[in-house]
mmCIF file of C-alpha atoms in Angstrom:
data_model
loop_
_atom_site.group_PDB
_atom_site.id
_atom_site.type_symbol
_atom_site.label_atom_id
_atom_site.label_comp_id
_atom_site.label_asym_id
_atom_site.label_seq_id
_atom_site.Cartn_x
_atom_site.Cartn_y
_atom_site.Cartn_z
ATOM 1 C CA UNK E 1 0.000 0.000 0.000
ATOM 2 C CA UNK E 2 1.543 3.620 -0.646
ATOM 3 C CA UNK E 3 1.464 6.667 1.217
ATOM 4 C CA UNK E 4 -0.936 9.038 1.028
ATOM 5 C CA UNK E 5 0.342 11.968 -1.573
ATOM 6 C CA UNK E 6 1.021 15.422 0.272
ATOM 7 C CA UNK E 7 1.526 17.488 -2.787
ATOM 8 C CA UNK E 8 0.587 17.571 -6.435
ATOM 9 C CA UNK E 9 2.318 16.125 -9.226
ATOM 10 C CA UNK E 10 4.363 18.475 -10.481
ATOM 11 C CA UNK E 11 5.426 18.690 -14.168
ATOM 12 C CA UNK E 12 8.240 20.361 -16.088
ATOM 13 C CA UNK E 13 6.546 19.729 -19.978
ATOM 14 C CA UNK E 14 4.327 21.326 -21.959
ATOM 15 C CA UNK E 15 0.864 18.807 -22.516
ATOM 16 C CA UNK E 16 1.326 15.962 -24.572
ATOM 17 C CA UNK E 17 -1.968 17.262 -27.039
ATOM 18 C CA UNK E 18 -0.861 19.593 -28.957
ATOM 19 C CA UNK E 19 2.342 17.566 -29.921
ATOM 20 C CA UNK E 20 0.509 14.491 -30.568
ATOM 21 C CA UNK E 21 -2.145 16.586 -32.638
ATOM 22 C CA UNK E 22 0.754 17.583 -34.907
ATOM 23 C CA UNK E 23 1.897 14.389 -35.133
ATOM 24 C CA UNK E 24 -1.558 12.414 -36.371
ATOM 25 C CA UNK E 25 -1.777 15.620 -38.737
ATOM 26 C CA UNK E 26 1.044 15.124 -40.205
ATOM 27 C CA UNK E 27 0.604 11.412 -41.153
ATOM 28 C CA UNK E 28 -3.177 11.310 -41.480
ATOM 29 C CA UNK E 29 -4.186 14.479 -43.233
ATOM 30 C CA UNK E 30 -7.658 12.744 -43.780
ATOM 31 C CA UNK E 31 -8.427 13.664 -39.707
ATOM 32 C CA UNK E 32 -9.223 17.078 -40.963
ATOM 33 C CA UNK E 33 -12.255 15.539 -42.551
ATOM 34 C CA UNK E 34 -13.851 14.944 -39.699
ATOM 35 C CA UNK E 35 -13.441 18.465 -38.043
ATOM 36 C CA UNK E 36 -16.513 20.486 -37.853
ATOM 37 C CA UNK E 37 -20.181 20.099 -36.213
ATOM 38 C CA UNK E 38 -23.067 17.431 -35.824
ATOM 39 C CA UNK E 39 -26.463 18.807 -35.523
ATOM 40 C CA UNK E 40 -28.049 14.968 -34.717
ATOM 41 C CA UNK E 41 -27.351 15.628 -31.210
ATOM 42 C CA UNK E 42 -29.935 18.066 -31.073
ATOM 43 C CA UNK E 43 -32.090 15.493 -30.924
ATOM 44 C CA UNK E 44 -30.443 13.483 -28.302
ATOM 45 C CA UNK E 45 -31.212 16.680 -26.407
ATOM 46 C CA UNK E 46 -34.486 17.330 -27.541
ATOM 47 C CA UNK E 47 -35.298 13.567 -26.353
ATOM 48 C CA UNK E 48 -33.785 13.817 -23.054
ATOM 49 C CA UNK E 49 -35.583 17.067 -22.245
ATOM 50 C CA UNK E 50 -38.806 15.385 -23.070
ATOM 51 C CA UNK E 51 -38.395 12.470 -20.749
ATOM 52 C CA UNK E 52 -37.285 14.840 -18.138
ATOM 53 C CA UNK E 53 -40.169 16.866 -18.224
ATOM 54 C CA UNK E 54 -42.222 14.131 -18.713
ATOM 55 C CA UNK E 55 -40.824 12.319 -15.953
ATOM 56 C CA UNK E 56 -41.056 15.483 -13.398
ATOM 57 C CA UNK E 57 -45.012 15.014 -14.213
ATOM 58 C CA UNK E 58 -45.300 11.909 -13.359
ATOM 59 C CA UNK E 59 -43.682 11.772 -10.054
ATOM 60 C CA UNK E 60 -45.303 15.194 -8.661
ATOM 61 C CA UNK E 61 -48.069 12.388 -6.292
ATOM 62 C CA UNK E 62 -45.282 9.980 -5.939
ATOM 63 C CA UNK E 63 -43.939 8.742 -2.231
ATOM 64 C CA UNK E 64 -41.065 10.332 -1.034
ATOM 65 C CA UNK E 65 -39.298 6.738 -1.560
ATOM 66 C CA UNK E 66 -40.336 6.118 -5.390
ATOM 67 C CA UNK E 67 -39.403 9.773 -5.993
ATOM 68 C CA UNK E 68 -35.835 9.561 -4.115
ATOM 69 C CA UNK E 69 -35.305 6.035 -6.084
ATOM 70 C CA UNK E 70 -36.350 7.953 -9.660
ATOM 71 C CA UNK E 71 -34.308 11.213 -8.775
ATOM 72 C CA UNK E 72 -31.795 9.384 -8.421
ATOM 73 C CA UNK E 73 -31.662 6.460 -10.845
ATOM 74 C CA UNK E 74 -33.663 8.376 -13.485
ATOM 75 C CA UNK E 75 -32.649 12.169 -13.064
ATOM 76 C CA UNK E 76 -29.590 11.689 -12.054
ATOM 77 C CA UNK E 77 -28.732 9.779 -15.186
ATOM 78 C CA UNK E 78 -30.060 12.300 -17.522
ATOM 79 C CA UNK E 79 -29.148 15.441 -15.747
ATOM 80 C CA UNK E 80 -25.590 14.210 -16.016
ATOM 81 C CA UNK E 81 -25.584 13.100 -19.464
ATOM 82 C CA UNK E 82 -27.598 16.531 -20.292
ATOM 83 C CA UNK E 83 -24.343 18.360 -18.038
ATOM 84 C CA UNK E 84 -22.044 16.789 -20.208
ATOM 85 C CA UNK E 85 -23.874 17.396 -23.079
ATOM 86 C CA UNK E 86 -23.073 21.134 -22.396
ATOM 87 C CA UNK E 87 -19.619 20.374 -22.616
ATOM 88 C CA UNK E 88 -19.973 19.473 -26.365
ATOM 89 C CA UNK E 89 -21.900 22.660 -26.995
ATOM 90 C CA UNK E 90 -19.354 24.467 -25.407
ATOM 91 C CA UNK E 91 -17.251 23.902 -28.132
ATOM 92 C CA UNK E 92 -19.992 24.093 -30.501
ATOM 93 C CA UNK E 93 -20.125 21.463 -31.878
ATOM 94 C CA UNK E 94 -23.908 21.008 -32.503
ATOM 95 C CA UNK E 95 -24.445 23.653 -35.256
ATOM 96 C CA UNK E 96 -20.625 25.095 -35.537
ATOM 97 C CA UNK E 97 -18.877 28.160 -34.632
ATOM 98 C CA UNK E 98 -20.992 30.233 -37.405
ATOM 99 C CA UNK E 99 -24.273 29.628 -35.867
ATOM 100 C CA UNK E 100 -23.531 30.798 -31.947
ATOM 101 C CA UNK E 101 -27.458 31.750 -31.350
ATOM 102 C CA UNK E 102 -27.799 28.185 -32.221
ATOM 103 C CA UNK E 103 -25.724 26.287 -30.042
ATOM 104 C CA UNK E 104 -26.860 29.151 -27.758
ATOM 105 C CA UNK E 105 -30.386 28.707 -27.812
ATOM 106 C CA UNK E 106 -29.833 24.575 -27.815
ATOM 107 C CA UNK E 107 -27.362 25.239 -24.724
ATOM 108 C CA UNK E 108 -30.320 27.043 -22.684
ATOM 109 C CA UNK E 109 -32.952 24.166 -24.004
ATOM 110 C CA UNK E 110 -30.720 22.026 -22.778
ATOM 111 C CA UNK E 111 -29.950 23.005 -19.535
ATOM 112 C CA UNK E 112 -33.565 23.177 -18.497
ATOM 113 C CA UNK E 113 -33.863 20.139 -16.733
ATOM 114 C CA UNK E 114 -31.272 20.561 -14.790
ATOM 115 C CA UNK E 115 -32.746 23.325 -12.306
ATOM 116 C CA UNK E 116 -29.357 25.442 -12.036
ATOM 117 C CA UNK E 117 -27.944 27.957 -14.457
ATOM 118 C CA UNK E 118 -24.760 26.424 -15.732
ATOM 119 C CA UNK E 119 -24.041 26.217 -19.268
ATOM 120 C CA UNK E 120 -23.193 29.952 -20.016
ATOM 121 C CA UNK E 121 -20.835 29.750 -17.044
ATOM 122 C CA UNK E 122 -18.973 26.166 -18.352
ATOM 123 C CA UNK E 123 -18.428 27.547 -21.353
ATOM 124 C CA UNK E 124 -16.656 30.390 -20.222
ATOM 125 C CA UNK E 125 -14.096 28.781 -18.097
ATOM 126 C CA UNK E 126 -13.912 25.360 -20.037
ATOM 127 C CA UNK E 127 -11.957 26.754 -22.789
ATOM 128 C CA UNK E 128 -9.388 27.728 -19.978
ATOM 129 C CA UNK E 129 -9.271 23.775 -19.265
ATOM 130 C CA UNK E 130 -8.301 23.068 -22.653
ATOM 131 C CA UNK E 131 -5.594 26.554 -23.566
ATOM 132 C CA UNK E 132 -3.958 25.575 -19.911
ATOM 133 C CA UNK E 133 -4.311 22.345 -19.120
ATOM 134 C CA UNK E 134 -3.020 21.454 -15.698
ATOM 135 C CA UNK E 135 -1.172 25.010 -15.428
ATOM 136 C CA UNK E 136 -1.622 26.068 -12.207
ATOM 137 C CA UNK E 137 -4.030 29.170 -11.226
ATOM 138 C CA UNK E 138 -5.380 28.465 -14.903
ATOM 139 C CA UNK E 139 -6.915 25.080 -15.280
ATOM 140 C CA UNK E 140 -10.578 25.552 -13.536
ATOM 141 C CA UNK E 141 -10.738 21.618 -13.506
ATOM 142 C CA UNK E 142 -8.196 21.222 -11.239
ATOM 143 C CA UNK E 143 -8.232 21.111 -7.621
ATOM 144 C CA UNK E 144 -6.905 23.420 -5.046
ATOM 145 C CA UNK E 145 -4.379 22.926 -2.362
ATOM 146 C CA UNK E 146 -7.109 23.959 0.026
ATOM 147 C CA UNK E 147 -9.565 21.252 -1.394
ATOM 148 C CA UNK E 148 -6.511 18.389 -1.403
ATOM 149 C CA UNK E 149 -5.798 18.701 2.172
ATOM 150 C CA UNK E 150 -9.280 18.703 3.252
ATOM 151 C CA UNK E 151 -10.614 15.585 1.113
ATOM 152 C CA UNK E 152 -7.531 13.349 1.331
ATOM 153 C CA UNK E 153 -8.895 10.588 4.142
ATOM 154 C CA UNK E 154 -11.266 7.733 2.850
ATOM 155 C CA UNK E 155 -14.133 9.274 4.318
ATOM 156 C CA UNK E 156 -12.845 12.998 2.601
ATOM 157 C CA UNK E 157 -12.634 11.286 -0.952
ATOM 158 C CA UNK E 158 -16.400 9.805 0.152
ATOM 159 C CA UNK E 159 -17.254 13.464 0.753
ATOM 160 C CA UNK E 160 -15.162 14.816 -2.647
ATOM 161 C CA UNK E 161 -17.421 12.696 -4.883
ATOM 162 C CA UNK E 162 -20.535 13.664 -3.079
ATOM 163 C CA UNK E 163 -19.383 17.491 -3.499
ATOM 164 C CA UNK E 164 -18.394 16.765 -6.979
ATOM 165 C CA UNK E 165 -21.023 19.482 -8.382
ATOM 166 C CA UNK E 166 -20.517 22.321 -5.885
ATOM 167 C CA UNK E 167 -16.907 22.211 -6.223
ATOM 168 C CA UNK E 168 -17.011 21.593 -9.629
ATOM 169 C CA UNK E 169 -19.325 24.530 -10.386
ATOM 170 C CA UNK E 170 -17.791 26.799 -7.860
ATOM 171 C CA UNK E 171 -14.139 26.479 -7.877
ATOM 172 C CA UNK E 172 -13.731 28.429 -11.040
ATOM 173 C CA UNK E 173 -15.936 31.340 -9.976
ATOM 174 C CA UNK E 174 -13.822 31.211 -6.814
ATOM 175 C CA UNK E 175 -10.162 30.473 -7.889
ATOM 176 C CA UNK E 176 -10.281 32.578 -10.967
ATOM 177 C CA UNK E 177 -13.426 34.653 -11.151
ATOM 178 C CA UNK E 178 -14.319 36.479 -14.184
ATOM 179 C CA UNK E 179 -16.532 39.580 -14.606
ATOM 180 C CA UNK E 180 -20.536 38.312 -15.312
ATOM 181 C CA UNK E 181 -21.622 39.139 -18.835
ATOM 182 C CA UNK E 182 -25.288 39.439 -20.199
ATOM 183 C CA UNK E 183 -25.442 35.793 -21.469
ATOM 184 C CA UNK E 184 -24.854 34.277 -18.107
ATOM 185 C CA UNK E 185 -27.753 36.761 -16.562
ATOM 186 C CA UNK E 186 -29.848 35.326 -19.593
ATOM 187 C CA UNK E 187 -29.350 31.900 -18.753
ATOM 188 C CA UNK E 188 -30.401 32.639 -15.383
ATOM 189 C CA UNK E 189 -33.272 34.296 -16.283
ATOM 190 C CA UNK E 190 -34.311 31.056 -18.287
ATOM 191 C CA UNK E 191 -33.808 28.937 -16.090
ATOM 192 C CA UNK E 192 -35.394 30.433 -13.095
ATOM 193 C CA UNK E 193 -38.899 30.995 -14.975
ATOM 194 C CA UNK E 194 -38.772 27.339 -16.089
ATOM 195 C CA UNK E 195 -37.745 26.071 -12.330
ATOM 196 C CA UNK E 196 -41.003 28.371 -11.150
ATOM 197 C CA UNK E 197 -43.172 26.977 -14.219
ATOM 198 C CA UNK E 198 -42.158 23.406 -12.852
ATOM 199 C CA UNK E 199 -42.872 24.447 -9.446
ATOM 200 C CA UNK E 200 -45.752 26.246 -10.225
ATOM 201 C CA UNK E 201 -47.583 23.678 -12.629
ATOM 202 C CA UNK E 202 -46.627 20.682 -11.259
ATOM 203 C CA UNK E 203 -45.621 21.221 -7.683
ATOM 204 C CA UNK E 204 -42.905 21.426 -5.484
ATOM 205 C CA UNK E 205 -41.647 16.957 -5.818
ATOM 206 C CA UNK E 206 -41.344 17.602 -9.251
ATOM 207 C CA UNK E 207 -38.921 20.161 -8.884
ATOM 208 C CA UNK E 208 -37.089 18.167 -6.292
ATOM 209 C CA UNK E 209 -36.698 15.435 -8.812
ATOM 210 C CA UNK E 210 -34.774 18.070 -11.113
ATOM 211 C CA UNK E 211 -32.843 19.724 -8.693
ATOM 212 C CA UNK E 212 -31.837 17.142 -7.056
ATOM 213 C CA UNK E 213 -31.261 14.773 -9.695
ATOM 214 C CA UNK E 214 -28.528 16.981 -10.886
ATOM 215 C CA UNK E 215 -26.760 17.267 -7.462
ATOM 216 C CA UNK E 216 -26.760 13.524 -7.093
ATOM 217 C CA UNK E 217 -26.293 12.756 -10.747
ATOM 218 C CA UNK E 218 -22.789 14.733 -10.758
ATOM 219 C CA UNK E 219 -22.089 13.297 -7.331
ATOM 220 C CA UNK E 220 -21.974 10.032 -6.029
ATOM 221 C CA UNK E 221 -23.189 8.192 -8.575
ATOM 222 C CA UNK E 222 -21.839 5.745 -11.243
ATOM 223 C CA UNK E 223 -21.444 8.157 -14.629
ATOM 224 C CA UNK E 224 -19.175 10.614 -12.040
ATOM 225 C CA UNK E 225 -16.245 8.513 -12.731
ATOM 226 C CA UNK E 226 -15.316 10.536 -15.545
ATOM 227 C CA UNK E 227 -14.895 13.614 -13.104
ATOM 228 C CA UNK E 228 -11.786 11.161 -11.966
ATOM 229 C CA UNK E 229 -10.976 9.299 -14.651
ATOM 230 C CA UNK E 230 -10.159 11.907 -17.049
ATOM 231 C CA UNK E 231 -7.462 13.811 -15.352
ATOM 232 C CA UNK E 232 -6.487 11.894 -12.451
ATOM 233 C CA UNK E 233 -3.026 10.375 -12.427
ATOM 234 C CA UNK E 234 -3.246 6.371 -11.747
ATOM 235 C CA UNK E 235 -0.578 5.561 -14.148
ATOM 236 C CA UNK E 236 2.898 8.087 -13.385
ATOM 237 C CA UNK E 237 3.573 9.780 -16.658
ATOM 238 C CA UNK E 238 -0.033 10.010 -17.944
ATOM 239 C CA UNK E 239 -2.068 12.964 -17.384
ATOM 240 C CA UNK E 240 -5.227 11.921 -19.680
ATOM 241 C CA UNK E 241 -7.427 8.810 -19.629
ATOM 242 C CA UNK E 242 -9.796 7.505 -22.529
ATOM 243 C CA UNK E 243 -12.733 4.999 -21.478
ATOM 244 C CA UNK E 244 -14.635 3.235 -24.420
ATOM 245 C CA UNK E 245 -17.091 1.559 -22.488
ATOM 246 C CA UNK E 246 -21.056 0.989 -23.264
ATOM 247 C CA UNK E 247 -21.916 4.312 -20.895
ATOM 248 C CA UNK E 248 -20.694 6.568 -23.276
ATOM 249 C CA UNK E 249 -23.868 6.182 -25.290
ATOM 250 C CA UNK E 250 -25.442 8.048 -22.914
ATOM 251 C CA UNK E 251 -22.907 10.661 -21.996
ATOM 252 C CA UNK E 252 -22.033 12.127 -25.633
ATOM 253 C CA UNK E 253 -18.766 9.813 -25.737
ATOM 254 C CA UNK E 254 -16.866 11.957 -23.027
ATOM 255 C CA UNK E 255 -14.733 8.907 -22.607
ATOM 256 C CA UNK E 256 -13.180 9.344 -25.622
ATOM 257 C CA UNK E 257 -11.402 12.171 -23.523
ATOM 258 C CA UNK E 258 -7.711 11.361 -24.975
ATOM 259 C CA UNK E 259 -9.173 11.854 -28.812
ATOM 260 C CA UNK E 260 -11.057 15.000 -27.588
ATOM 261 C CA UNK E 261 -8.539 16.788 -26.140
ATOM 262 C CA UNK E 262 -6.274 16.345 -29.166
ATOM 263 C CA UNK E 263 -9.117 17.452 -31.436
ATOM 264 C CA UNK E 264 -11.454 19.155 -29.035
ATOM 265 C CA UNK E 265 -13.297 20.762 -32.805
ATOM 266 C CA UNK E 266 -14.206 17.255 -34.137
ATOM 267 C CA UNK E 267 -17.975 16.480 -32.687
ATOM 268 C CA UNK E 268 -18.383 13.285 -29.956
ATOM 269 C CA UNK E 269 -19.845 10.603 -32.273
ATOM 270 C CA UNK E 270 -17.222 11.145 -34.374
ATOM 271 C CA UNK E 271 -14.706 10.678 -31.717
ATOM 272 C CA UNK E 272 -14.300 6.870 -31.861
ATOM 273 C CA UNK E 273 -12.992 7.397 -35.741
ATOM 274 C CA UNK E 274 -10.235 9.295 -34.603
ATOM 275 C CA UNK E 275 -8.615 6.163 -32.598
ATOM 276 C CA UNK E 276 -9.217 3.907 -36.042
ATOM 277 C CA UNK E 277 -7.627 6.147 -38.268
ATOM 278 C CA UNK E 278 -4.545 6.592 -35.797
ATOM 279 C CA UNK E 279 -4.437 3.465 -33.606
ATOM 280 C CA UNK E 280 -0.881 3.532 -33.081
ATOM 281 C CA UNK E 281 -1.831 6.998 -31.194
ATOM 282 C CA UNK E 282 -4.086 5.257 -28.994
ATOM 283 C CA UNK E 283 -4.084 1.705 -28.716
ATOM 284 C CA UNK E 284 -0.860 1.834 -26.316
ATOM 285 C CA UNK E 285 -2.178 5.054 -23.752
ATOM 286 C CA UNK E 286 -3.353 3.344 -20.398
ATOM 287 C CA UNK E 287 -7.189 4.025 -20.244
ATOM 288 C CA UNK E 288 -10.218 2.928 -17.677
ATOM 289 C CA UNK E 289 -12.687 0.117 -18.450
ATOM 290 C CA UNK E 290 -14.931 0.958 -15.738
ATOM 291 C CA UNK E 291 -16.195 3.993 -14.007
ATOM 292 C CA UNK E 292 -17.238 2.586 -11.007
ATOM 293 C CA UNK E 293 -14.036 0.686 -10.422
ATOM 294 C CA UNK E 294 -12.606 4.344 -11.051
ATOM 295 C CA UNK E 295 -14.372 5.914 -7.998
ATOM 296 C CA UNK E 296 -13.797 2.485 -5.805
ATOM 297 C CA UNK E 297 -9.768 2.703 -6.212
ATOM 298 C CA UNK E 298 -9.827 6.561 -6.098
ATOM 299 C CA UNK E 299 -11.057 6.346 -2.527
ATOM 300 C CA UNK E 300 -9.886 3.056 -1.383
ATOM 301 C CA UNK E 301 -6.331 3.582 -2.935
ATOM 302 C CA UNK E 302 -4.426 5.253 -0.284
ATOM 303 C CA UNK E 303 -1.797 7.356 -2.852
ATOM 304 C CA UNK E 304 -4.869 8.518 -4.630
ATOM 305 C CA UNK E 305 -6.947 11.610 -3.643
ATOM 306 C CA UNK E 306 -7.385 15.556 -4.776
ATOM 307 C CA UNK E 307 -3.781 15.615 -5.172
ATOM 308 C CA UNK E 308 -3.033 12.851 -7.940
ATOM 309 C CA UNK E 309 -3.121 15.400 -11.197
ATOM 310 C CA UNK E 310 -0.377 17.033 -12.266
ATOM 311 C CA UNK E 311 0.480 20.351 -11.981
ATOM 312 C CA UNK E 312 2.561 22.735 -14.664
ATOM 313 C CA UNK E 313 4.169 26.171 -13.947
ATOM 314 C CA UNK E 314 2.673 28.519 -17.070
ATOM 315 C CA UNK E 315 6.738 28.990 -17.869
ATOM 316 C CA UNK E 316 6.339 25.524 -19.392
ATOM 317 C CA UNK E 317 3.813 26.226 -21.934
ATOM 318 C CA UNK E 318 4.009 26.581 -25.098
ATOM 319 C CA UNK E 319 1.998 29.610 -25.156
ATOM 320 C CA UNK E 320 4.348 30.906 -23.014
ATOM 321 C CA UNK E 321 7.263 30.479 -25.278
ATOM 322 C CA UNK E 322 5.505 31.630 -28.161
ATOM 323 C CA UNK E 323 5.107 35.057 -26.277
ATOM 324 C CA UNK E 324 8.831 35.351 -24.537
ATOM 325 C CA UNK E 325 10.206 34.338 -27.471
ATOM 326 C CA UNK E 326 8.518 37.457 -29.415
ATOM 327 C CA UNK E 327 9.208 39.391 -26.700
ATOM 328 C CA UNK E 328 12.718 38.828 -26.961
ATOM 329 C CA UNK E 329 12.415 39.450 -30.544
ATOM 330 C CA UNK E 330 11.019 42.822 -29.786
ATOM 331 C CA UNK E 331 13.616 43.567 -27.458
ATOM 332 C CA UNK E 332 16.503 42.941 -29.779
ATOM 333 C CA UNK E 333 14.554 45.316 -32.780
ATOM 334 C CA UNK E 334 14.343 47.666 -30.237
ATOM 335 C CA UNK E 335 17.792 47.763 -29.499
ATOM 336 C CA UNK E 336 19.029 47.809 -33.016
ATOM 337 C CA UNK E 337 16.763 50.443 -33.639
ATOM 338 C CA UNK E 338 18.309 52.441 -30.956
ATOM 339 C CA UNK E 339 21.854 51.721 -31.746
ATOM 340 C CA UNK E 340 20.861 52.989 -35.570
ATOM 341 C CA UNK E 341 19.533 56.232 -34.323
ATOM 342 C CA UNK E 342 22.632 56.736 -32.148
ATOM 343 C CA UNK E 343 24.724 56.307 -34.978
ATOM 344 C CA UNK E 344 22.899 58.857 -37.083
ATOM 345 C CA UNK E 345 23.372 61.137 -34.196
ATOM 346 C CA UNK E 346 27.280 60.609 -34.044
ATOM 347 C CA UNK E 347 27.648 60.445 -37.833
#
């Protein structure tokens, strides 16, 4: 058994994406093909939306023990696969970049069911996740020092699943908060009348199944494994994890996390073509088979905790480079420009 980890993994590399984007670019130019948008999962959201509502009707004269058994089997389920649904039109991917209002309006549709305003607000700090990945102060999705000390027991890593949504939604308004624009105050809006329609119409167990389906869906519950699994470190030397397993037919093929992060602009059911066209890319990166046995070594495995992702100084980046590198540029014009100008003043 190892010892429990006191500080994050630190790196002193650059992410492996971009590299290995280059790379499968360079010998299959045919990738590009499948860059661009899918507008068929519209109506994977349109049909989870349905049965939501649906569902929030037909449990508003339930017991309180069929509802808490639906909220959380049913709701749960579909509030998380509509959450990561969000993710996809965060890089949107439903109707492309040159339709925002679309993926816009879809995004708010979308979110409905899941009783709290979130998918202006993941789109505006997800991007961060993928320009800095694991760079420290940057990423959103990774956790804080304060968070790693306090969740690091059994029973804290029991408590870090459970808390998965609140610190998921609020670390990054916390950590690295950024000034509230008009589309996140629309999204509110929206969802707030449809939460008092619900509530309203149908009473107040019906909104309970909503609510709280998303706060149990995106905790302790199966699907959450791919809060852990994607990021966490259980092999040394790899930061990402893919999982091609049957539940990512109902969660927009976020296992395929690996492919997506090395082409975040090609949409999720396309996903699985990227590992056949490159398998050499793929085949040999450790990845998870089950979620579930994710979340069982996570909190029974005593080196694993808040503390097993890696960590990058922003020095390390290549953005970083890019940036010092014309800086230093800059400074060198500069002072040849000044050494001309001196010489025209001697001369």
């Amino acid at each position: 058994m190892g010892l429990r980890r006191e500080d994050f993994i630190w790196e002193y590399t650059d992410e492996p994406h971009a590299s290995r984007r280059r790379e499968i670019l360079a010998k299959y130019p045919q990738m590009k093909k499948l860059f661009g948008y899918d507008w068929r999962i519209s109506l994977q959201f349109c049909a989870t939306v349905v049965i939501q509502v649906f569902m929030a009707y037909m449990v508003r004269n339930m017991s309180w023990t069929e509802l808490f058994i639906l909220t959380y089997v049913v709701s749960g389920t579909l509030n998380h696969s509509l959450s990561v649904g969000l993710h996809e039109l965060s890089h949107n991917l439903a109707f492309g970049p040159h339709r925002p209002l679309a993926n816009r309006l879809l995004g708010y549709f979308a979110n409905l069911p899941m009783g709290v305003p979130a998918f202006i607000t993941f789109k505006k700090y997800h991007r961060d996740h993928h320009k800095y990945l694991a760079v420290d102060g940057w990423d959103p999705d990774l956790p804080t020092r304060i968070e790693a000390k306090m969740f690091s027991s059994t029973l804290g890593k029991i408590l870090y699943v459970g808390l998965l949504p609140i610190t998921y939604s609020l670390r990054p308004i916390l950590v690295m908060p950024k000034k509230i624009d008009i589309l996140e105050i629309q999204n509110l809006v929206i969802q707030l009348t449809f939460d008092f329609l619900i509530y309203y119409f149908l009473g107040y167990k019906s909104l309970f199944y909503l609510v709280i389906g998303t706060l149990l869906g995106l905790g302790f519950h199966p699907i959450s494994g791919h809060f852990i699994a994607e990021h966490y470190v259980f092999i040394k030397g790899f930061e990402t994890y893919s999982y091609y397993g049957p539940l990512n037919l109902i969660t927009f093929n976020v296992g395929y996390h690996n492919e997506h992060h090395d082409f975040p602009n090609i949409p999720c059911w396309r996903l699985p073509e990227v590992r056949k066209i490159a398998p050499e890319f793929y085949d040999n990166l450790p990845c998870h088979n089950s979620w579930i046995k994710v979340l069982y070594d996570f909190i029974t495995c005593t080196e694993m905790g808040p503390y097993s992702r890696i960590h990058r100084d922003y020095k390390v980046t290549s953005e970083y480079a890019i940036i010092n590198k014309n800086k230093n540029v800059q400074v060198i014009r500069d002072s040849l420009s000044n050494d001309i100008v001196s010489e025209k003043k001697i001369e």
